[in-house]
């Protein structure tokens, strides 16, 4: 096991904090070049992009925050975890860093926030990358969210948020045969979950009624790359966003930036540096 026992143990020399909407948002910033904003998924934190950043920072200025309710940013006092509220917070976060526009890549929840941001602030999104993004009502929920929505399971979650339960949830989130769930990952995710307020924030998020904006998705104008796992359902972005590109990683689960970082990085780098193009037949992983 790692020696890091609490969320604060993950504050390091690269950690920064920005004052956003009256709260401190933890983030990291690395690299030189066009700005790329990375948004993590639910139950995760900016560390979920560690391996991706290591490979992208030579070509881009990569900024990644801990979204409210997660990581070292922690819960919102108003308990407002609507996706459009997240999008407004992202706008305020970019304002705090004097970043008028950026390319955006989001995994799962982060992808949902990113495409909502692209609808609400189209002039601020240069290119959009959706990685197993949520937002369609027919997409299946990960185990942790299903448990958090169940009234009986919620009580158990509050009392028995053990490290072993965290490990089980992580193993259910990755693709078959994946070996990425190790002691270090389990320690990190569990430490962030146990940070004061984060567990309640996750339950609040899971039980927030979200507005279905899926009918608006065809209005997204930013050039878009869709990266998805073959085993994850309910993702129709390539169908609905004109001119978008799609690549499929057949063996992946919910955590593609950690399961297949080299594949994700290659796809993102190619997309962000290529000239925009019109739709072509879907591209699949060999």
PDB file of C-alpha atoms in Angstrom:
ATOM      1  CA  UNK A   1       0.000   0.000   0.000  1.00  0.00           C
ATOM      2  CA  UNK A   2       1.067   3.608  -0.467  1.00  0.00           C
ATOM      3  CA  UNK A   3       1.992   5.686   2.554  1.00  0.00           C
ATOM      4  CA  UNK A   4      -0.577   8.353   1.699  1.00  0.00           C
ATOM      5  CA  UNK A   5      -3.542   7.943   4.002  1.00  0.00           C
ATOM      6  CA  UNK A   6      -5.622  11.116   3.509  1.00  0.00           C
ATOM      7  CA  UNK A   7      -6.611  13.365   0.630  1.00  0.00           C
ATOM      8  CA  UNK A   8      -4.295  16.123   1.864  1.00  0.00           C
ATOM      9  CA  UNK A   9      -1.355  13.760   1.388  1.00  0.00           C
ATOM     10  CA  UNK A  10      -1.925  14.197  -2.363  1.00  0.00           C
ATOM     11  CA  UNK A  11      -1.164  17.925  -2.280  1.00  0.00           C
ATOM     12  CA  UNK A  12       2.234  18.296  -3.934  1.00  0.00           C
ATOM     13  CA  UNK A  13       4.513  20.887  -5.470  1.00  0.00           C
ATOM     14  CA  UNK A  14       2.336  21.072  -8.591  1.00  0.00           C
ATOM     15  CA  UNK A  15      -0.901  21.698  -6.664  1.00  0.00           C
ATOM     16  CA  UNK A  16      -2.521  25.094  -7.104  1.00  0.00           C
ATOM     17  CA  UNK A  17      -5.692  26.626  -5.742  1.00  0.00           C
ATOM     18  CA  UNK A  18      -7.908  29.205  -7.469  1.00  0.00           C
ATOM     19  CA  UNK A  19     -10.674  31.200  -5.822  1.00  0.00           C
ATOM     20  CA  UNK A  20     -13.788  30.381  -7.828  1.00  0.00           C
ATOM     21  CA  UNK A  21     -17.312  31.387  -6.781  1.00  0.00           C
ATOM     22  CA  UNK A  22     -16.178  31.790  -3.188  1.00  0.00           C
ATOM     23  CA  UNK A  23     -14.411  28.428  -2.872  1.00  0.00           C
ATOM     24  CA  UNK A  24     -10.909  27.159  -3.479  1.00  0.00           C
ATOM     25  CA  UNK A  25     -10.649  24.911  -6.525  1.00  0.00           C
ATOM     26  CA  UNK A  26      -7.650  22.587  -6.582  1.00  0.00           C
ATOM     27  CA  UNK A  27      -5.989  22.277  -9.970  1.00  0.00           C
ATOM     28  CA  UNK A  28      -2.743  21.534 -11.772  1.00  0.00           C
ATOM     29  CA  UNK A  29      -1.229  23.209 -14.798  1.00  0.00           C
ATOM     30  CA  UNK A  30       1.625  21.848 -16.908  1.00  0.00           C
ATOM     31  CA  UNK A  31       3.168  22.178 -20.340  1.00  0.00           C
ATOM     32  CA  UNK A  32       3.433  24.850 -23.018  1.00  0.00           C
ATOM     33  CA  UNK A  33       1.249  25.352 -26.056  1.00  0.00           C
ATOM     34  CA  UNK A  34      -2.477  25.607 -26.840  1.00  0.00           C
ATOM     35  CA  UNK A  35      -4.619  25.233 -23.726  1.00  0.00           C
ATOM     36  CA  UNK A  36      -6.299  21.872 -23.122  1.00  0.00           C
ATOM     37  CA  UNK A  37      -8.705  21.586 -20.189  1.00  0.00           C
ATOM     38  CA  UNK A  38      -9.236  18.083 -18.753  1.00  0.00           C
ATOM     39  CA  UNK A  39     -12.359  17.292 -16.711  1.00  0.00           C
ATOM     40  CA  UNK A  40     -12.508  14.075 -14.675  1.00  0.00           C
ATOM     41  CA  UNK A  41     -15.445  11.765 -14.011  1.00  0.00           C
ATOM     42  CA  UNK A  42     -17.635  11.194 -10.955  1.00  0.00           C
ATOM     43  CA  UNK A  43     -15.934   9.562  -7.993  1.00  0.00           C
ATOM     44  CA  UNK A  44     -12.586  10.526  -9.476  1.00  0.00           C
ATOM     45  CA  UNK A  45     -10.161  13.458  -9.305  1.00  0.00           C
ATOM     46  CA  UNK A  46      -7.588  15.208 -11.457  1.00  0.00           C
ATOM     47  CA  UNK A  47      -5.087  12.422 -10.691  1.00  0.00           C
ATOM     48  CA  UNK A  48      -7.093  10.201 -13.021  1.00  0.00           C
ATOM     49  CA  UNK A  49      -5.382  12.065 -15.877  1.00  0.00           C
ATOM     50  CA  UNK A  50      -1.820  11.716 -14.553  1.00  0.00           C
ATOM     51  CA  UNK A  51      -0.605   9.404 -17.303  1.00  0.00           C
ATOM     52  CA  UNK A  52      -2.351  11.402 -20.010  1.00  0.00           C
ATOM     53  CA  UNK A  53      -0.803  14.680 -18.839  1.00  0.00           C
ATOM     54  CA  UNK A  54       2.676  13.171 -18.737  1.00  0.00           C
ATOM     55  CA  UNK A  55       2.348  12.456 -22.451  1.00  0.00           C
ATOM     56  CA  UNK A  56       0.517  15.642 -23.557  1.00  0.00           C
ATOM     57  CA  UNK A  57       2.422  18.352 -21.699  1.00  0.00           C
ATOM     58  CA  UNK A  58       5.126  18.486 -24.364  1.00  0.00           C
ATOM     59  CA  UNK A  59       2.578  19.772 -26.904  1.00  0.00           C
ATOM     60  CA  UNK A  60      -0.125  21.520 -24.878  1.00  0.00           C
ATOM     61  CA  UNK A  61      -0.666  23.580 -21.768  1.00  0.00           C
ATOM     62  CA  UNK A  62      -2.775  21.117 -19.810  1.00  0.00           C
ATOM     63  CA  UNK A  63      -5.049  22.404 -17.057  1.00  0.00           C
ATOM     64  CA  UNK A  64      -7.072  20.020 -14.887  1.00  0.00           C
ATOM     65  CA  UNK A  65      -9.227  20.940 -11.895  1.00  0.00           C
ATOM     66  CA  UNK A  66     -10.833  18.848  -9.205  1.00  0.00           C
ATOM     67  CA  UNK A  67     -14.515  19.474  -9.880  1.00  0.00           C
ATOM     68  CA  UNK A  68     -16.651  20.590  -6.894  1.00  0.00           C
ATOM     69  CA  UNK A  69     -17.674  17.624  -4.774  1.00  0.00           C
ATOM     70  CA  UNK A  70     -14.562  15.655  -5.645  1.00  0.00           C
ATOM     71  CA  UNK A  71     -10.849  15.518  -4.954  1.00  0.00           C
ATOM     72  CA  UNK A  72      -9.235  18.323  -2.994  1.00  0.00           C
ATOM     73  CA  UNK A  73     -11.788  20.915  -4.058  1.00  0.00           C
ATOM     74  CA  UNK A  74     -14.409  19.296  -1.860  1.00  0.00           C
ATOM     75  CA  UNK A  75     -18.155  19.813  -1.575  1.00  0.00           C
ATOM     76  CA  UNK A  76     -20.296  22.787  -2.508  1.00  0.00           C
ATOM     77  CA  UNK A  77     -21.949  24.555   0.424  1.00  0.00           C
ATOM     78  CA  UNK A  78     -25.166  24.915  -1.602  1.00  0.00           C
ATOM     79  CA  UNK A  79     -25.142  21.203  -2.589  1.00  0.00           C
ATOM     80  CA  UNK A  80     -25.969  22.178  -6.182  1.00  0.00           C
ATOM     81  CA  UNK A  81     -24.576  19.442  -8.415  1.00  0.00           C
ATOM     82  CA  UNK A  82     -26.564  20.105 -11.573  1.00  0.00           C
ATOM     83  CA  UNK A  83     -24.529  19.689 -14.751  1.00  0.00           C
ATOM     84  CA  UNK A  84     -25.236  23.236 -15.919  1.00  0.00           C
ATOM     85  CA  UNK A  85     -24.013  24.498 -12.541  1.00  0.00           C
ATOM     86  CA  UNK A  86     -20.797  22.584 -13.129  1.00  0.00           C
ATOM     87  CA  UNK A  87     -20.529  24.251 -16.559  1.00  0.00           C
ATOM     88  CA  UNK A  88     -20.917  27.686 -14.969  1.00  0.00           C
ATOM     89  CA  UNK A  89     -18.209  26.817 -12.448  1.00  0.00           C
ATOM     90  CA  UNK A  90     -15.886  25.767 -15.276  1.00  0.00           C
ATOM     91  CA  UNK A  91     -16.491  29.153 -16.933  1.00  0.00           C
ATOM     92  CA  UNK A  92     -15.672  30.944 -13.687  1.00  0.00           C
ATOM     93  CA  UNK A  93     -12.588  28.765 -13.217  1.00  0.00           C
ATOM     94  CA  UNK A  94     -11.270  29.657 -16.679  1.00  0.00           C
ATOM     95  CA  UNK A  95     -12.006  33.314 -15.962  1.00  0.00           C
ATOM     96  CA  UNK A  96      -9.929  33.093 -12.784  1.00  0.00           C
ATOM     97  CA  UNK A  97      -6.984  31.864 -14.870  1.00  0.00           C
ATOM     98  CA  UNK A  98      -7.521  34.441 -17.639  1.00  0.00           C
ATOM     99  CA  UNK A  99      -8.203  31.705 -20.189  1.00  0.00           C
ATOM    100  CA  UNK A 100     -10.795  33.026 -22.660  1.00  0.00           C
ATOM    101  CA  UNK A 101     -11.051  29.804 -24.709  1.00  0.00           C
ATOM    102  CA  UNK A 102      -9.609  26.306 -24.750  1.00  0.00           C
ATOM    103  CA  UNK A 103      -9.967  22.845 -26.156  1.00  0.00           C
ATOM    104  CA  UNK A 104     -11.759  20.594 -23.668  1.00  0.00           C
ATOM    105  CA  UNK A 105     -11.623  16.870 -22.960  1.00  0.00           C
ATOM    106  CA  UNK A 106     -13.871  15.232 -20.390  1.00  0.00           C
ATOM    107  CA  UNK A 107     -14.242  11.684 -19.138  1.00  0.00           C
ATOM    108  CA  UNK A 108     -17.702  10.434 -18.088  1.00  0.00           C
ATOM    109  CA  UNK A 109     -19.194  13.227 -15.922  1.00  0.00           C
ATOM    110  CA  UNK A 110     -16.423  15.515 -17.170  1.00  0.00           C
ATOM    111  CA  UNK A 111     -17.536  14.857 -20.734  1.00  0.00           C
ATOM    112  CA  UNK A 112     -21.112  15.730 -19.786  1.00  0.00           C
ATOM    113  CA  UNK A 113     -19.932  19.007 -18.275  1.00  0.00           C
ATOM    114  CA  UNK A 114     -17.786  19.687 -21.346  1.00  0.00           C
ATOM    115  CA  UNK A 115     -20.549  19.270 -23.905  1.00  0.00           C
ATOM    116  CA  UNK A 116     -22.967  21.311 -21.787  1.00  0.00           C
ATOM    117  CA  UNK A 117     -20.287  24.011 -21.627  1.00  0.00           C
ATOM    118  CA  UNK A 118     -19.946  23.800 -25.415  1.00  0.00           C
ATOM    119  CA  UNK A 119     -23.684  24.456 -25.740  1.00  0.00           C
ATOM    120  CA  UNK A 120     -23.759  27.302 -23.220  1.00  0.00           C
ATOM    121  CA  UNK A 121     -20.432  28.963 -24.115  1.00  0.00           C
ATOM    122  CA  UNK A 122     -19.731  27.921 -27.717  1.00  0.00           C
ATOM    123  CA  UNK A 123     -17.260  30.759 -28.307  1.00  0.00           C
ATOM    124  CA  UNK A 124     -15.014  29.413 -25.532  1.00  0.00           C
ATOM    125  CA  UNK A 125     -14.600  25.849 -26.871  1.00  0.00           C
ATOM    126  CA  UNK A 126     -12.062  25.415 -29.639  1.00  0.00           C
ATOM    127  CA  UNK A 127     -12.295  21.631 -29.893  1.00  0.00           C
ATOM    128  CA  UNK A 128     -14.164  19.064 -27.852  1.00  0.00           C
ATOM    129  CA  UNK A 129     -13.143  15.534 -26.820  1.00  0.00           C
ATOM    130  CA  UNK A 130     -15.773  13.331 -25.199  1.00  0.00           C
ATOM    131  CA  UNK A 131     -14.424  10.219 -23.441  1.00  0.00           C
ATOM    132  CA  UNK A 132     -17.206   7.809 -22.417  1.00  0.00           C
ATOM    133  CA  UNK A 133     -19.260  10.927 -21.786  1.00  0.00           C
ATOM    134  CA  UNK A 134     -22.618  10.792 -20.059  1.00  0.00           C
ATOM    135  CA  UNK A 135     -25.733  12.727 -20.995  1.00  0.00           C
ATOM    136  CA  UNK A 136     -28.033  10.324 -22.812  1.00  0.00           C
ATOM    137  CA  UNK A 137     -30.827   8.900 -20.638  1.00  0.00           C
ATOM    138  CA  UNK A 138     -30.256   5.322 -21.831  1.00  0.00           C
ATOM    139  CA  UNK A 139     -26.636   5.155 -20.631  1.00  0.00           C
ATOM    140  CA  UNK A 140     -26.137   2.590 -17.863  1.00  0.00           C
ATOM    141  CA  UNK A 141     -24.900   3.886 -14.514  1.00  0.00           C
ATOM    142  CA  UNK A 142     -21.683   2.673 -12.860  1.00  0.00           C
ATOM    143  CA  UNK A 143     -22.099   0.576  -9.712  1.00  0.00           C
ATOM    144  CA  UNK A 144     -21.209   3.393  -7.313  1.00  0.00           C
ATOM    145  CA  UNK A 145     -23.892   5.712  -8.704  1.00  0.00           C
ATOM    146  CA  UNK A 146     -26.506   2.951  -8.661  1.00  0.00           C
ATOM    147  CA  UNK A 147     -25.780   2.266  -4.997  1.00  0.00           C
ATOM    148  CA  UNK A 148     -25.866   5.970  -4.110  1.00  0.00           C
ATOM    149  CA  UNK A 149     -29.334   6.262  -5.650  1.00  0.00           C
ATOM    150  CA  UNK A 150     -30.745   3.358  -3.650  1.00  0.00           C
ATOM    151  CA  UNK A 151     -32.148   4.542  -0.269  1.00  0.00           C
ATOM    152  CA  UNK A 152     -31.091   1.395   1.578  1.00  0.00           C
ATOM    153  CA  UNK A 153     -27.696   1.204  -0.088  1.00  0.00           C
ATOM    154  CA  UNK A 154     -27.089   4.884   0.719  1.00  0.00           C
ATOM    155  CA  UNK A 155     -27.254   4.122   4.428  1.00  0.00           C
ATOM    156  CA  UNK A 156     -24.764   1.300   3.981  1.00  0.00           C
ATOM    157  CA  UNK A 157     -22.463   3.508   1.921  1.00  0.00           C
ATOM    158  CA  UNK A 158     -22.358   6.138   4.654  1.00  0.00           C
ATOM    159  CA  UNK A 159     -21.460   3.600   7.339  1.00  0.00           C
ATOM    160  CA  UNK A 160     -19.323   1.130   5.435  1.00  0.00           C
ATOM    161  CA  UNK A 161     -17.270   3.173   2.978  1.00  0.00           C
ATOM    162  CA  UNK A 162     -14.378   0.771   3.307  1.00  0.00           C
ATOM    163  CA  UNK A 163     -11.226   0.531   1.256  1.00  0.00           C
ATOM    164  CA  UNK A 164     -12.302  -2.945   0.078  1.00  0.00           C
ATOM    165  CA  UNK A 165     -15.622  -1.515  -1.188  1.00  0.00           C
ATOM    166  CA  UNK A 166     -13.682   1.143  -3.086  1.00  0.00           C
ATOM    167  CA  UNK A 167     -11.564  -1.566  -4.672  1.00  0.00           C
ATOM    168  CA  UNK A 168     -14.646  -3.539  -5.735  1.00  0.00           C
ATOM    169  CA  UNK A 169     -16.193  -0.441  -7.306  1.00  0.00           C
ATOM    170  CA  UNK A 170     -13.006   0.334  -9.207  1.00  0.00           C
ATOM    171  CA  UNK A 171     -12.717  -3.219 -10.516  1.00  0.00           C
ATOM    172  CA  UNK A 172     -16.317  -3.039 -11.737  1.00  0.00           C
ATOM    173  CA  UNK A 173     -15.492   0.184 -13.605  1.00  0.00           C
ATOM    174  CA  UNK A 174     -12.635  -1.116 -15.750  1.00  0.00           C
ATOM    175  CA  UNK A 175     -12.632  -3.426 -18.730  1.00  0.00           C
ATOM    176  CA  UNK A 176     -12.242  -7.205 -18.524  1.00  0.00           C
ATOM    177  CA  UNK A 177      -8.673  -8.234 -17.985  1.00  0.00           C
ATOM    178  CA  UNK A 178      -7.540  -4.782 -16.892  1.00  0.00           C
ATOM    179  CA  UNK A 179      -4.721  -4.755 -14.331  1.00  0.00           C
ATOM    180  CA  UNK A 180      -4.668  -1.030 -13.518  1.00  0.00           C
ATOM    181  CA  UNK A 181      -6.523  -1.317 -10.197  1.00  0.00           C
ATOM    182  CA  UNK A 182      -3.587  -1.550  -7.795  1.00  0.00           C
ATOM    183  CA  UNK A 183      -2.953  -0.466  -4.203  1.00  0.00           C
ATOM    184  CA  UNK A 184      -1.930   3.038  -5.216  1.00  0.00           C
ATOM    185  CA  UNK A 185      -5.143   3.648  -7.187  1.00  0.00           C
ATOM    186  CA  UNK A 186      -7.355   2.214  -4.448  1.00  0.00           C
ATOM    187  CA  UNK A 187      -5.568   4.298  -1.787  1.00  0.00           C
ATOM    188  CA  UNK A 188      -5.993   7.482  -3.824  1.00  0.00           C
ATOM    189  CA  UNK A 189      -9.667   7.030  -4.686  1.00  0.00           C
ATOM    190  CA  UNK A 190     -10.549   5.947  -1.156  1.00  0.00           C
ATOM    191  CA  UNK A 191      -8.651   8.865   0.393  1.00  0.00           C
ATOM    192  CA  UNK A 192     -10.528  11.342  -1.806  1.00  0.00           C
ATOM    193  CA  UNK A 193     -13.869   9.731  -1.000  1.00  0.00           C
ATOM    194  CA  UNK A 194     -13.167   9.930   2.712  1.00  0.00           C
ATOM    195  CA  UNK A 195     -12.165  13.600   2.615  1.00  0.00           C
ATOM    196  CA  UNK A 196     -14.700  15.435   4.836  1.00  0.00           C
ATOM    197  CA  UNK A 197     -17.832  16.204   2.833  1.00  0.00           C
ATOM    198  CA  UNK A 198     -16.922  14.297  -0.325  1.00  0.00           C
ATOM    199  CA  UNK A 199     -18.955  11.197   0.421  1.00  0.00           C
ATOM    200  CA  UNK A 200     -22.094  13.227   1.069  1.00  0.00           C
ATOM    201  CA  UNK A 201     -21.355  15.284  -2.040  1.00  0.00           C
ATOM    202  CA  UNK A 202     -21.185  12.106  -4.138  1.00  0.00           C
ATOM    203  CA  UNK A 203     -24.556  10.972  -2.782  1.00  0.00           C
ATOM    204  CA  UNK A 204     -26.009  14.448  -3.421  1.00  0.00           C
ATOM    205  CA  UNK A 205     -24.667  14.383  -6.975  1.00  0.00           C
ATOM    206  CA  UNK A 206     -26.043  10.885  -7.607  1.00  0.00           C
ATOM    207  CA  UNK A 207     -29.496  11.971  -6.461  1.00  0.00           C
ATOM    208  CA  UNK A 208     -29.625  15.289  -8.294  1.00  0.00           C
ATOM    209  CA  UNK A 209     -32.327  15.450 -10.948  1.00  0.00           C
ATOM    210  CA  UNK A 210     -30.511  16.369 -14.143  1.00  0.00           C
ATOM    211  CA  UNK A 211     -32.218  18.035 -17.088  1.00  0.00           C
ATOM    212  CA  UNK A 212     -32.178  15.891 -20.208  1.00  0.00           C
ATOM    213  CA  UNK A 213     -30.505  18.073 -22.850  1.00  0.00           C
ATOM    214  CA  UNK A 214     -29.711  15.223 -25.236  1.00  0.00           C
ATOM    215  CA  UNK A 215     -31.992  16.685 -27.917  1.00  0.00           C
ATOM    216  CA  UNK A 216     -29.725  19.765 -27.970  1.00  0.00           C
ATOM    217  CA  UNK A 217     -26.550  17.777 -28.653  1.00  0.00           C
ATOM    218  CA  UNK A 218     -26.871  18.193 -32.473  1.00  0.00           C
ATOM    219  CA  UNK A 219     -26.468  21.944 -31.859  1.00  0.00           C
ATOM    220  CA  UNK A 220     -22.843  21.518 -30.725  1.00  0.00           C
ATOM    221  CA  UNK A 221     -20.706  23.421 -33.215  1.00  0.00           C
ATOM    222  CA  UNK A 222     -17.186  22.708 -31.938  1.00  0.00           C
ATOM    223  CA  UNK A 223     -15.146  20.113 -33.841  1.00  0.00           C
ATOM    224  CA  UNK A 224     -15.663  16.971 -31.759  1.00  0.00           C
ATOM    225  CA  UNK A 225     -13.802  13.732 -31.142  1.00  0.00           C
ATOM    226  CA  UNK A 226     -15.690  10.890 -29.454  1.00  0.00           C
ATOM    227  CA  UNK A 227     -13.602   8.268 -27.649  1.00  0.00           C
ATOM    228  CA  UNK A 228     -15.566   5.428 -26.169  1.00  0.00           C
ATOM    229  CA  UNK A 229     -15.274   1.912 -24.859  1.00  0.00           C
ATOM    230  CA  UNK A 230     -17.092  -0.776 -26.759  1.00  0.00           C
ATOM    231  CA  UNK A 231     -18.594  -2.165 -23.545  1.00  0.00           C
ATOM    232  CA  UNK A 232     -20.139   1.171 -22.457  1.00  0.00           C
ATOM    233  CA  UNK A 233     -23.626   1.801 -23.833  1.00  0.00           C
ATOM    234  CA  UNK A 234     -25.789   4.874 -24.386  1.00  0.00           C
ATOM    235  CA  UNK A 235     -23.280   7.069 -26.226  1.00  0.00           C
ATOM    236  CA  UNK A 236     -24.683   8.570 -29.427  1.00  0.00           C
ATOM    237  CA  UNK A 237     -22.526  11.665 -29.807  1.00  0.00           C
ATOM    238  CA  UNK A 238     -20.942  10.584 -33.104  1.00  0.00           C
ATOM    239  CA  UNK A 239     -24.422  10.039 -34.509  1.00  0.00           C
ATOM    240  CA  UNK A 240     -25.754  13.399 -33.342  1.00  0.00           C
ATOM    241  CA  UNK A 241     -22.833  15.846 -33.701  1.00  0.00           C
ATOM    242  CA  UNK A 242     -22.280  16.730 -37.337  1.00  0.00           C
ATOM    243  CA  UNK A 243     -18.731  16.218 -38.584  1.00  0.00           C
ATOM    244  CA  UNK A 244     -17.578  14.472 -35.409  1.00  0.00           C
ATOM    245  CA  UNK A 245     -15.016  11.693 -35.359  1.00  0.00           C
ATOM    246  CA  UNK A 246     -15.313   8.525 -33.287  1.00  0.00           C
ATOM    247  CA  UNK A 247     -12.794   5.932 -32.155  1.00  0.00           C
ATOM    248  CA  UNK A 248     -13.678   2.828 -30.158  1.00  0.00           C
ATOM    249  CA  UNK A 249     -11.510   0.973 -27.649  1.00  0.00           C
ATOM    250  CA  UNK A 250     -13.291  -2.346 -27.515  1.00  0.00           C
ATOM    251  CA  UNK A 251     -11.769  -3.765 -24.319  1.00  0.00           C
ATOM    252  CA  UNK A 252     -12.033  -0.664 -22.129  1.00  0.00           C
ATOM    253  CA  UNK A 253     -14.285   0.264 -19.254  1.00  0.00           C
ATOM    254  CA  UNK A 254     -15.263   3.637 -17.802  1.00  0.00           C
ATOM    255  CA  UNK A 255     -11.698   4.803 -17.061  1.00  0.00           C
ATOM    256  CA  UNK A 256     -10.064   5.043 -20.486  1.00  0.00           C
ATOM    257  CA  UNK A 257      -7.520   7.761 -19.534  1.00  0.00           C
ATOM    258  CA  UNK A 258      -6.085   5.293 -17.016  1.00  0.00           C
ATOM    259  CA  UNK A 259      -6.806   2.040 -18.849  1.00  0.00           C
ATOM    260  CA  UNK A 260      -5.423   3.089 -22.238  1.00  0.00           C
ATOM    261  CA  UNK A 261      -3.472   6.338 -21.799  1.00  0.00           C
ATOM    262  CA  UNK A 262      -1.278   5.886 -24.878  1.00  0.00           C
ATOM    263  CA  UNK A 263      -4.331   5.255 -27.085  1.00  0.00           C
ATOM    264  CA  UNK A 264      -6.186   8.246 -25.611  1.00  0.00           C
ATOM    265  CA  UNK A 265      -3.175  10.541 -25.987  1.00  0.00           C
ATOM    266  CA  UNK A 266      -2.525   9.519 -29.593  1.00  0.00           C
ATOM    267  CA  UNK A 267      -6.167  10.161 -30.491  1.00  0.00           C
ATOM    268  CA  UNK A 268      -6.271  13.527 -28.722  1.00  0.00           C
ATOM    269  CA  UNK A 269      -2.964  14.738 -30.139  1.00  0.00           C
ATOM    270  CA  UNK A 270      -3.952  13.761 -33.684  1.00  0.00           C
ATOM    271  CA  UNK A 271      -7.333  15.453 -33.321  1.00  0.00           C
ATOM    272  CA  UNK A 272      -6.072  18.698 -31.784  1.00  0.00           C
ATOM    273  CA  UNK A 273      -3.298  19.163 -34.332  1.00  0.00           C
ATOM    274  CA  UNK A 274      -5.186  18.112 -37.477  1.00  0.00           C
ATOM    275  CA  UNK A 275      -7.231  20.352 -39.707  1.00  0.00           C
ATOM    276  CA  UNK A 276     -10.991  20.088 -38.993  1.00  0.00           C
ATOM    277  CA  UNK A 277     -12.661  17.654 -41.332  1.00  0.00           C
ATOM    278  CA  UNK A 278     -16.124  16.456 -42.192  1.00  0.00           C
ATOM    279  CA  UNK A 279     -17.576  13.180 -40.980  1.00  0.00           C
ATOM    280  CA  UNK A 280     -16.007   9.942 -42.178  1.00  0.00           C
ATOM    281  CA  UNK A 281     -16.834   6.326 -41.340  1.00  0.00           C
ATOM    282  CA  UNK A 282     -16.247   5.527 -37.684  1.00  0.00           C
ATOM    283  CA  UNK A 283     -12.691   4.592 -36.831  1.00  0.00           C
ATOM    284  CA  UNK A 284     -12.180   1.610 -34.582  1.00  0.00           C
ATOM    285  CA  UNK A 285      -9.192   0.426 -32.594  1.00  0.00           C
ATOM    286  CA  UNK A 286      -7.369  -2.340 -34.518  1.00  0.00           C
TER     287      UNK A 286
END
